[in-house]
XYZ file of C-alpha atoms in Angstrom:
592
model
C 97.739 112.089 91.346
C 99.948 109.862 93.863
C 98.484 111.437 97.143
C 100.919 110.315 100.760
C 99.541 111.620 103.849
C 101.887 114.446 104.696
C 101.547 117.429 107.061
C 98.299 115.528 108.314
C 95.600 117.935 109.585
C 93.322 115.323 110.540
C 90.828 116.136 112.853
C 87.892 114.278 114.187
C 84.865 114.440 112.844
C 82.823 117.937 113.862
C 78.818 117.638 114.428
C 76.150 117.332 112.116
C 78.404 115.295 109.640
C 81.131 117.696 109.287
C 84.474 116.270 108.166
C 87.766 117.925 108.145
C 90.112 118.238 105.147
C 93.066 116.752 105.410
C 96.031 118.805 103.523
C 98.312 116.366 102.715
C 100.991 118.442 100.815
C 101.386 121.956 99.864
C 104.216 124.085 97.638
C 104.783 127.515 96.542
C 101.375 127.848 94.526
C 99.422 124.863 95.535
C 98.193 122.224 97.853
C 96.882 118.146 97.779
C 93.780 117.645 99.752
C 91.912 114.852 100.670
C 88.565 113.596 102.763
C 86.728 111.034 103.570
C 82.898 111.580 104.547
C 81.207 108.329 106.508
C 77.686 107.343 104.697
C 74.713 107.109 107.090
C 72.274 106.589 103.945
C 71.505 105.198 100.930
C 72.905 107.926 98.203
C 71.906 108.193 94.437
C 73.720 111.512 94.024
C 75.398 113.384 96.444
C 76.807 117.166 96.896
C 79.750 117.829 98.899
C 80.629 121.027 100.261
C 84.180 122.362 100.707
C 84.714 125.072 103.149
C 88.037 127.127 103.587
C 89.194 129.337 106.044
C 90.602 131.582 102.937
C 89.885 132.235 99.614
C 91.094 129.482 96.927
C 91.960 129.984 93.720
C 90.522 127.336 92.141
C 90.297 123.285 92.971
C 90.782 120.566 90.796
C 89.176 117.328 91.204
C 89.263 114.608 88.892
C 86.169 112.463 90.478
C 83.420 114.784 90.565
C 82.270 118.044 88.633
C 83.568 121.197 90.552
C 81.569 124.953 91.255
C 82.877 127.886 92.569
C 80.941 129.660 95.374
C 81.568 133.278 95.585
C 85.115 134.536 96.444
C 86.604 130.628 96.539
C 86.371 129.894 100.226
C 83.718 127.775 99.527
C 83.604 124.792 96.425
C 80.735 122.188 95.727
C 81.855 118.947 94.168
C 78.385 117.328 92.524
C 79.373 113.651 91.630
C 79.825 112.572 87.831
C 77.292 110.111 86.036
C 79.127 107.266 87.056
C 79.747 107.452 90.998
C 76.972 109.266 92.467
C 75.892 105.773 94.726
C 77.160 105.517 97.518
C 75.856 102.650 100.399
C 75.383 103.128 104.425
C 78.467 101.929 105.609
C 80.971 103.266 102.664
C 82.764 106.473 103.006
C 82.912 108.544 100.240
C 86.727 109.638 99.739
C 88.000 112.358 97.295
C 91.739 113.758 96.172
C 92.094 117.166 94.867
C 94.009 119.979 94.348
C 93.897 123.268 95.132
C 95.599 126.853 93.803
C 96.890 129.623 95.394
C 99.512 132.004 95.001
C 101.140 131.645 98.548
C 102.736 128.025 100.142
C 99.804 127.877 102.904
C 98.320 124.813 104.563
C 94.823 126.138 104.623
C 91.997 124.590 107.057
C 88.624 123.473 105.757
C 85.810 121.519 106.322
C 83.567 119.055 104.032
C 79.841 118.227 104.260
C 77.741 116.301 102.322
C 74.353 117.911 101.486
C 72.141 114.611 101.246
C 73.338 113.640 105.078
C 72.431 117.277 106.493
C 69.763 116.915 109.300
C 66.543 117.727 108.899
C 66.336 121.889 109.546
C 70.053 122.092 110.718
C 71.462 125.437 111.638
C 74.734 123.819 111.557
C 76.931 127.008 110.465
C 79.721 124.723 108.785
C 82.615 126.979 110.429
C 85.970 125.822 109.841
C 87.559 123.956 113.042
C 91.262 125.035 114.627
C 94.370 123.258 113.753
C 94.560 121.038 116.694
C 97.232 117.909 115.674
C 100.994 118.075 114.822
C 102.258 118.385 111.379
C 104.954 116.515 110.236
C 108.303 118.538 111.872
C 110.205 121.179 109.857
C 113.528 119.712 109.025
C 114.985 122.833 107.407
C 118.172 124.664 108.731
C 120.685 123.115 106.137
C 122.484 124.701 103.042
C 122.224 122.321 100.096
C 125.384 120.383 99.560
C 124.540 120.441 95.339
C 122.302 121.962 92.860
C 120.081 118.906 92.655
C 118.093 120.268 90.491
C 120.616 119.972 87.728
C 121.394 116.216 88.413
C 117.885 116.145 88.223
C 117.843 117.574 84.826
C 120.473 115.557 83.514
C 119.010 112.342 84.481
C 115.518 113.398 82.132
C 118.691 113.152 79.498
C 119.910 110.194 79.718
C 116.433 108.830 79.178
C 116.475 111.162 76.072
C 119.360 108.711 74.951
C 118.040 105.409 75.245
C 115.157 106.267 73.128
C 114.501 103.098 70.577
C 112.216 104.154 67.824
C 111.764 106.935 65.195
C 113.339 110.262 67.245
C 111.173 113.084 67.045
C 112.346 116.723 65.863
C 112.743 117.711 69.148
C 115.552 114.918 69.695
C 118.056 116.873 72.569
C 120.741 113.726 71.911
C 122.114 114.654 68.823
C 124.500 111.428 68.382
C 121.383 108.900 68.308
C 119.070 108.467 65.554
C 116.138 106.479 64.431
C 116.730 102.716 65.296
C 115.064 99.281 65.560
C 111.883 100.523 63.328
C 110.857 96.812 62.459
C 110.354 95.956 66.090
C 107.596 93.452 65.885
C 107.181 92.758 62.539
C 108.104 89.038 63.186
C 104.739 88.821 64.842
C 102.840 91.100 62.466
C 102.608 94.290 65.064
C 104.681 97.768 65.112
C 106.063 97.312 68.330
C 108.963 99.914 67.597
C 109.731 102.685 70.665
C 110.246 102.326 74.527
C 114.190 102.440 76.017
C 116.942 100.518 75.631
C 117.368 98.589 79.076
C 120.638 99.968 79.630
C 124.441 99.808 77.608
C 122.547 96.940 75.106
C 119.776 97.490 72.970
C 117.332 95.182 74.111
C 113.893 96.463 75.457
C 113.200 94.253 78.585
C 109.527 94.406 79.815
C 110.170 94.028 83.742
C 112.336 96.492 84.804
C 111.474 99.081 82.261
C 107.804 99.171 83.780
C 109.712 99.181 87.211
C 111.354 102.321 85.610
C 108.354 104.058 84.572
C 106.258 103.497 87.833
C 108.855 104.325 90.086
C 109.593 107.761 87.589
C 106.001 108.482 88.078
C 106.277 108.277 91.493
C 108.903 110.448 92.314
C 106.884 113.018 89.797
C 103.104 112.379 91.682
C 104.786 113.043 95.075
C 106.912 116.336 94.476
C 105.160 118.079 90.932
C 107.019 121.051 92.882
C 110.749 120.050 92.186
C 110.132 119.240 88.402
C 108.172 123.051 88.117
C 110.885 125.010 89.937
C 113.273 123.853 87.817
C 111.762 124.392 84.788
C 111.556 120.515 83.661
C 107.856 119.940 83.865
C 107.487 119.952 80.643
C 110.714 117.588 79.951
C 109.483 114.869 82.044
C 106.094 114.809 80.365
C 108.127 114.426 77.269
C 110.619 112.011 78.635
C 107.581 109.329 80.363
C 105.429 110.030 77.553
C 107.671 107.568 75.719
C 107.051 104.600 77.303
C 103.850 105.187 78.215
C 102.838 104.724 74.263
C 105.252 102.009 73.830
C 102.882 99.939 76.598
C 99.776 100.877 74.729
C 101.419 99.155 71.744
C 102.792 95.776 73.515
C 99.181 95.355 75.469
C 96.581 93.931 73.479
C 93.343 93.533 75.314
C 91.468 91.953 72.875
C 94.253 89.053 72.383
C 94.679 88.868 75.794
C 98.636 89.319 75.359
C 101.183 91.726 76.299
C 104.458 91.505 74.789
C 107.453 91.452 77.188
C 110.634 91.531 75.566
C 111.968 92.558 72.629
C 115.090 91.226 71.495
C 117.578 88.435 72.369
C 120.181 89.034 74.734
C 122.518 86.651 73.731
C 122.686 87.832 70.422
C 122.377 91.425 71.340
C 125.065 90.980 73.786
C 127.188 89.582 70.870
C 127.064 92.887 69.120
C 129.175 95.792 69.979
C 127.898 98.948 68.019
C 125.200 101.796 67.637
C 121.288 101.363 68.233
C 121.002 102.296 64.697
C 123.434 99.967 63.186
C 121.675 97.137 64.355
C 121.306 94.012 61.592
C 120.424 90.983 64.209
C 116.576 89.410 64.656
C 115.189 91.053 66.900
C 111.831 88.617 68.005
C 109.011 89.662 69.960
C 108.071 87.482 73.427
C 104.957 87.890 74.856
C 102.645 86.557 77.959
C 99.357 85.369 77.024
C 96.625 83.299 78.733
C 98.577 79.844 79.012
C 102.051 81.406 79.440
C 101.508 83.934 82.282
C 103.183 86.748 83.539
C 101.469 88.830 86.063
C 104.442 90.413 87.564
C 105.422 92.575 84.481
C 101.026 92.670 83.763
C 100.819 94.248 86.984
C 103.842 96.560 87.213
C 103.201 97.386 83.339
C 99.472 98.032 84.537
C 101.086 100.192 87.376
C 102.866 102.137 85.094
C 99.528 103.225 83.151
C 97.600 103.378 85.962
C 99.934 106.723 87.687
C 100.641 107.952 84.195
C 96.931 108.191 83.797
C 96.578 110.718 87.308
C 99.508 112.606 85.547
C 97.979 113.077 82.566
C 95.303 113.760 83.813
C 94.595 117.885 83.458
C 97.370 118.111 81.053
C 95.487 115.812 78.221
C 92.413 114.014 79.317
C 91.955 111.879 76.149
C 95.369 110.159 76.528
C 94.681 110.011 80.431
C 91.643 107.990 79.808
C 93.206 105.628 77.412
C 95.843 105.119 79.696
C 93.714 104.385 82.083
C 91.579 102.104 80.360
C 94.698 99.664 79.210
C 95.390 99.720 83.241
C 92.487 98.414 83.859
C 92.563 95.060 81.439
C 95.995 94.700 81.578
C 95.688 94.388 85.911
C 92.423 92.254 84.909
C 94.839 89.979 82.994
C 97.503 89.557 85.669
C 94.609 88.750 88.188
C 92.869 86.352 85.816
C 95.935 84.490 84.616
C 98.060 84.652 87.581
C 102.306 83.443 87.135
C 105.881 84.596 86.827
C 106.884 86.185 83.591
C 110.507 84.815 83.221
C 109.124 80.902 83.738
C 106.822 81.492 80.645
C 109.235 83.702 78.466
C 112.641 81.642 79.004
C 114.643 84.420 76.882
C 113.965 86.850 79.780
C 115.519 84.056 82.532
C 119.044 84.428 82.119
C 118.994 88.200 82.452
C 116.104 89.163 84.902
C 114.350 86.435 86.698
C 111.508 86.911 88.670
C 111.086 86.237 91.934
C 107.110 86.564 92.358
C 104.518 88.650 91.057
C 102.515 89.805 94.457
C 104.380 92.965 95.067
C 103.653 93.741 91.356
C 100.220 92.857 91.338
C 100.017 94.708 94.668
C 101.568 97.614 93.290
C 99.321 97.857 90.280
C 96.218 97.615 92.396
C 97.086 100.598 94.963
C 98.075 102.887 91.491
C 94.635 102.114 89.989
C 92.745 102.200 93.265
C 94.479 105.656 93.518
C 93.824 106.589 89.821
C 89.722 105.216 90.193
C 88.798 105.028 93.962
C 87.370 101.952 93.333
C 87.351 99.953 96.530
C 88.092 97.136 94.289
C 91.610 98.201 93.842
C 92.480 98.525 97.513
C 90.821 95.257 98.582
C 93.151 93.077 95.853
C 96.278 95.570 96.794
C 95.782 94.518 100.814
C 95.487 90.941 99.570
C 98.530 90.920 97.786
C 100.930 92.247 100.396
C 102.228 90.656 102.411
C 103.587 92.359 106.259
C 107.249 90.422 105.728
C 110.485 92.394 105.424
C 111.217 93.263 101.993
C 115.064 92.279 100.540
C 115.082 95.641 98.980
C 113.697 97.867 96.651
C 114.212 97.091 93.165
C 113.573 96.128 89.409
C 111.865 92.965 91.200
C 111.164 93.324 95.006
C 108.273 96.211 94.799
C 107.047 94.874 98.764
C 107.909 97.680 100.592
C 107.137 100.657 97.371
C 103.304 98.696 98.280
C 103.926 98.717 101.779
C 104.541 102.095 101.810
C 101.791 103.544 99.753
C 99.313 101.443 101.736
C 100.416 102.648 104.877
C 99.712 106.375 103.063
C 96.262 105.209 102.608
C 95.382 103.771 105.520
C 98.147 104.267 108.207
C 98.174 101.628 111.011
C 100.488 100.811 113.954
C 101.247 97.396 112.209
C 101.687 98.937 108.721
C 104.056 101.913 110.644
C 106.453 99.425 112.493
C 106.879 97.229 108.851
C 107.610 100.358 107.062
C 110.159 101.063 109.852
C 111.503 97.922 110.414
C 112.506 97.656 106.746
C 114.950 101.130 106.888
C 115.943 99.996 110.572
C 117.621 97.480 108.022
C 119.208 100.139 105.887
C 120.351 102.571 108.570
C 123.838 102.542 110.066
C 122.666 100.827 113.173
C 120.987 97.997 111.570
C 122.151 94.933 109.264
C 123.462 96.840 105.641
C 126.819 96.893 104.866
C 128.154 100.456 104.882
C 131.544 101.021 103.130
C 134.416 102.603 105.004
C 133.130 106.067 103.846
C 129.619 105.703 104.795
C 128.153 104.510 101.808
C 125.295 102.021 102.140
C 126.012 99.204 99.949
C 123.621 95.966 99.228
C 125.281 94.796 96.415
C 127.928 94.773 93.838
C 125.281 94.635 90.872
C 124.317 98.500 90.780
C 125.014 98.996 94.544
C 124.019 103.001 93.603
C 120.608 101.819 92.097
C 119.391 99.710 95.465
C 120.713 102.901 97.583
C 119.035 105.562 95.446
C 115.781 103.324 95.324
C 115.816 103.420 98.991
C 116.591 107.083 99.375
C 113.301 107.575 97.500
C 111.682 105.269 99.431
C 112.616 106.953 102.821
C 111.961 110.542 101.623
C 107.895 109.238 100.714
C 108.101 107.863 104.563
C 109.261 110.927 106.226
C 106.720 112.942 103.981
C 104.371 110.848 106.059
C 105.608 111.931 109.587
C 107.675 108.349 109.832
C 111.289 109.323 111.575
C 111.128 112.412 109.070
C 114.664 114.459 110.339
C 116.120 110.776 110.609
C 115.244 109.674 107.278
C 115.626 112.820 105.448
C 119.273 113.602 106.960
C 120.150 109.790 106.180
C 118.978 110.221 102.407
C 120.539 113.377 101.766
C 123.700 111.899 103.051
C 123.980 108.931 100.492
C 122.802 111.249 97.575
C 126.023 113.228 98.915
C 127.962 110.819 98.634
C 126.759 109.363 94.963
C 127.043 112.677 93.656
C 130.608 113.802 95.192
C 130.584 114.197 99.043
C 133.283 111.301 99.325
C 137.314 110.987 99.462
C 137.415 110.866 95.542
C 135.393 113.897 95.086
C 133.665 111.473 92.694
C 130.316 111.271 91.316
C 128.470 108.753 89.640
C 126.224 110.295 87.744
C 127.752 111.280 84.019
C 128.206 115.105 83.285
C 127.588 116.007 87.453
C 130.310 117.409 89.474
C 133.939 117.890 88.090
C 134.943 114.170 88.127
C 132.839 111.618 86.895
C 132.760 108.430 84.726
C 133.964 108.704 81.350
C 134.002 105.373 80.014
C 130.504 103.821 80.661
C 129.346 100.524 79.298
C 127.551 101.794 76.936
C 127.639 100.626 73.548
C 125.842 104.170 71.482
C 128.326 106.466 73.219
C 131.578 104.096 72.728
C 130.980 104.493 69.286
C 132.134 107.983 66.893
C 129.860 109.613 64.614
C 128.396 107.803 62.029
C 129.711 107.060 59.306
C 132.826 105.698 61.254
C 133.051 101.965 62.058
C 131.992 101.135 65.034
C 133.250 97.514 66.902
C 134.275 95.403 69.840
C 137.510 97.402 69.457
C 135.570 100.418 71.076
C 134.621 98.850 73.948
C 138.270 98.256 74.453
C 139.596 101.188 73.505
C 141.418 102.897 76.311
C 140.117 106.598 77.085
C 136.797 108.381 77.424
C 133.938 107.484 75.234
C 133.610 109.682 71.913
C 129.805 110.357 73.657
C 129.074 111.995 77.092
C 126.140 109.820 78.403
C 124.575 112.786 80.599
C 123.124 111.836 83.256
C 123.479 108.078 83.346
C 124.434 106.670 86.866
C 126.701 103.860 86.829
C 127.034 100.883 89.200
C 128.704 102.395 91.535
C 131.895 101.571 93.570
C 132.064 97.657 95.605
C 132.108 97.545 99.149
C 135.421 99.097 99.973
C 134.716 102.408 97.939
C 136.556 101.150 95.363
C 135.898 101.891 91.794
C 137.689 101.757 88.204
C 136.205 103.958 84.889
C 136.587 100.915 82.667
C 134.004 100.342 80.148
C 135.057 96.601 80.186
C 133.656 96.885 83.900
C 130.043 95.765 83.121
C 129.145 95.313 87.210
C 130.167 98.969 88.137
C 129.830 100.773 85.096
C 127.094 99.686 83.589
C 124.186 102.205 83.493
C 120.368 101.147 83.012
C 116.724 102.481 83.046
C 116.189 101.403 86.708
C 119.458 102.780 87.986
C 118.403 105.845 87.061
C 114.428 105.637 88.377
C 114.983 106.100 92.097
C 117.769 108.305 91.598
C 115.861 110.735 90.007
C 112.901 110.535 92.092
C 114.672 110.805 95.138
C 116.710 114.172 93.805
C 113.362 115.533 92.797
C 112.254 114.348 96.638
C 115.382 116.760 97.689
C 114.551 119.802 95.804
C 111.293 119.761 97.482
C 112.797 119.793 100.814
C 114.880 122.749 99.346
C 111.776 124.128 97.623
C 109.675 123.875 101.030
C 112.675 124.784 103.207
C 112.486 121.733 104.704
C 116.318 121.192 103.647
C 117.736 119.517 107.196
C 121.432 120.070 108.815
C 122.833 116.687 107.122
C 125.235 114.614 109.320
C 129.182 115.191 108.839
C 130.283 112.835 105.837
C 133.083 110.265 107.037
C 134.450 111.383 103.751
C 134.096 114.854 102.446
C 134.998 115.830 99.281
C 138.362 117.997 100.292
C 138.940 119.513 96.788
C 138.853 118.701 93.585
């Protein structure tokens, strides 16, 4: 589990090696906890004590082997086969999760066992709250049911499924397509999404997609279970996740990257499953490198592993297992995907692999607690501004969650300094209605990204009321707090895109032809592409429904990632009634 130091109640240290618990997020039934215990001796095994100052319902810990002592204010974790060493100078750090009926931030204490002192009488009572938690923002009334954009973005996932469909298939107009993925090169690479109105799977930004998903999910489990979509997004990022087990091949040493060719794909205008074109396989291997999409691919497995953790171990462990060679591969063989795969060039070049390879080292360091991890993940990053958070620039996603491990006045002002860029005050262009716009290719996909982005920081005590009312504000706005009463997101709202580029849904039900005449036909798409968010409107709030319109209505995996991470972000706040007084929109929606 993604852990972000929230609601901090870090203490100092207490006597005779007594730590305090830091609770580091809580909901309506549950809280994230973490410590970290400084080693004074050489360990072979150790015991660490948990100590409440009420009864628990149970704890969950994926690191160490968990008892129950008495009526669950106390828990010992006894360390598994594989960790119990631990050297004078470490500190022995552990995530977990605890249960309880009520929202509470409970107070506790940890201990180790092996460092008590020799006939201590220490009574291991647990301290008083004594530091600030992050502010309460609430006081608003939500401005949408988020939750419902949030559900209807699990959907349009749903409908760029490639692949043989299973029974439970909610997107009735799509079928079974591209089976023989792969079979140019031997291998049954069929499955994954569609990168967004064409039908070609590109490697990059779909892992982009899938971390950034898994993300959103780690930080606020809350949002998905109040809604009732828990089990929909397991569904929905399950996908993927098996589609990467497929394209990785340890043994090889190569990880296929792109399936498809766009030029030819973007010659055809038809369904998924009408599809007659070649369809060849590219892949990274040893001599032609790619360790930007090895270690945001690697990322990927890496947090789907801490999800899947309790809810299937097996398929946790395997995930995390492919994490691990596939990172090993990026470090070994170190270059930029789109110089070694040329097909991939002319549609998303890289611009570096660092803030990939940085990101995949903080997920596994957070899915292992190997030290490893976190030593490569500082190495990578780098303390510059970051251009913005997208499909390729992952510096300040790393920046972020390394500040979340270890937070630093250097680390704080870099996180800062990056959404003093995005705020009205700093350097972003904001369109006449308030709408902050980076640029015209998917101008709602870098906003949304960054909404998510701010959201994690304010979770972490950084400008939280500024940050949260800011990225409520430009959800507003994408989802129908502006002069059109317009939102972007397919099926949300009672005016919304009806034409998207989108080959599958310009075309009728099979068996009617389906051509280049459809994506010129005037009118609304046979197909309601639920959920999808589209470009988004150009610097002047401008914005046509024209399917021809490929730069603002095109949809894609990654415009949808940060969006609906950053809507599940909001439902928390609503959730935790943390829901702030937003600022007056320059534009409100005055009717339909």
């Amino acid at each position: 589990m993604f852990i972000i130091l929230i609601a901090v109640t870090v203490l100092s240290s207490l006597v005779n090696g007594d730590t305090n618990i830091e609770i580091i997020r809580h909901w309506a039934g549950g809280f994230n906890g973490k410590f970290c215990v400084p080693i004074s001796k050489e360990l072979k095994s150790w015991k660490a004590h948990l100590k409440f100052d009420q009864p628990i319902d149970s704890v969950e810990v994926w690191l160490a082997e968990v008892t129950k002592v008495g009526d669950g204010k106390e828990y010992i974790l006894t360390n598994k086969a594989w960790n119990g060493e631990e050297h004078v100078g470490d500190k022995l750090c552990l995530e977990f999760m605890g249960h309880i009926k009520e929202d509470i931030v409970p107070l506790g204490i940890v201990y180790l066992e092996e460092l008590e002192p020799s006939g201590s009488t220490n009574a291991h009572t647990v301290p008083p709250l004594t530091t600030t938690p992050v502010p309460h923002t609430g006081g608003g009334s939500p401005t949408f049911h988020y939750a419902e954009a949030l559900s209807n973005s699990i959907l349009f996932y749903d409908a760029q499924r490639s692949g043989k469909l299973p029974a439970n298939n909610p997107i009735k107009w799509r079928g079974d397509s591209a089976l023989n993925d792969g079979s140019d090169v031997g291998l049954d690479l069929s499955g994954g999404w569609y990168d967004a109105g064409d039908h070609v799977k590109f490697g990059l930004p779909l892992a982009s997609t899938t971390t950034v998903l898994l993300w959103g999910y780690l930080q606020w489990p809350d949002a998905y279970k109040s809604a009732g979509l828990t089990d929909k997004f397991f569904d929905m990022i399950k996908w993927p996740l098996d589609y990467y087990l497929k394209i990785w091949r340890p043994a090889e040493k190569e990880l296929y990257v792109q399936i498809g060719d766009g030029q030819e794909d973007h010659h055809f205008w038809g369904r998924a499953e009408d599809m007659t074109m070649k369809r060849p396989a590219y892949k990274v291997t040893t001599s032609k490198p790619g360790s930007d999409v090895a270690g945001e691919t690697a990322a990927s497995l890496a947090a789907g592993s801490i999800a899947f953790k309790s809810r299937d171990p097996a398929y946790s462990q395997k995930l995390l297992s492919a994490a691990k060679s596939l990172y090993a591969f990026g470090k070994d063989y170190p270059g930029i995907y789109s110089a070694s795969v040329t097909a991939a060039a002319g549609f998303y070049v890289s611009s570096g692999y660092k803030d990939e390879m940085c990101v995949g080292a903080v997920w596994l360091y957070k899915a292992t607690q190997d030290k490893t991890y976190l030593t490569d993940a500082w190495g990578y990053n780098t303390n510059s501004g970051a251009p913005g958070f997208s499909w390729d620039s992952k510096t300040i996603e790393c920046q972020i969650m390394l500040y979340g491990i270890k937070p630093s006045p250097v680390m704080q002002d870099v996180v800062e300094g990056y959404f003093r860029g995005w705020l009205p005050t700093g350097s972003m262009t904001y369109t006449p209605c308030g709408f902050a716009w980076k640029d015209q290719w998917g101008s709602t996909r870098y906003n949304a990204n960054t909404v998510l982005a701010a959201l994690v920081a304010a979770d972490m005590g950084l400008q939280t009321l500024t940050y949260r009312k800011w990225g409520i504000g430009q959800m507003d706005y994408i989802l129908g707090q502006n002069s059109k009463c317009f939102s972007y997101a397919i099926g949300f709202g009672k005016k919304y895109p009806l034409s998207p580029h989108h080959r599958s849904a310009s075309c009728p039900d099979i068996p009617e032809p389906c051509s280049a005449a459809n994506l010129k036909a005037k009118g609304p798409s046979p197909h309601l592409l639920v959920g999808a968010l589209v470009g988004g409107p150009d610097a002047t709030d401008a914005y046509t429904d024209n399917r021809e319109d490929y730069v603002h209505n095109e949809v894609a995996c990654d415009y949808n990632a940060g969006f609906q991470s950053a809507l599940a972000g909001i439902v928390h706040l609503i959730n935790t009634k943390n829901y702030p007084v937003p600022d007056p929109s320059k534009c409100p929606c005055k009717g339909s």
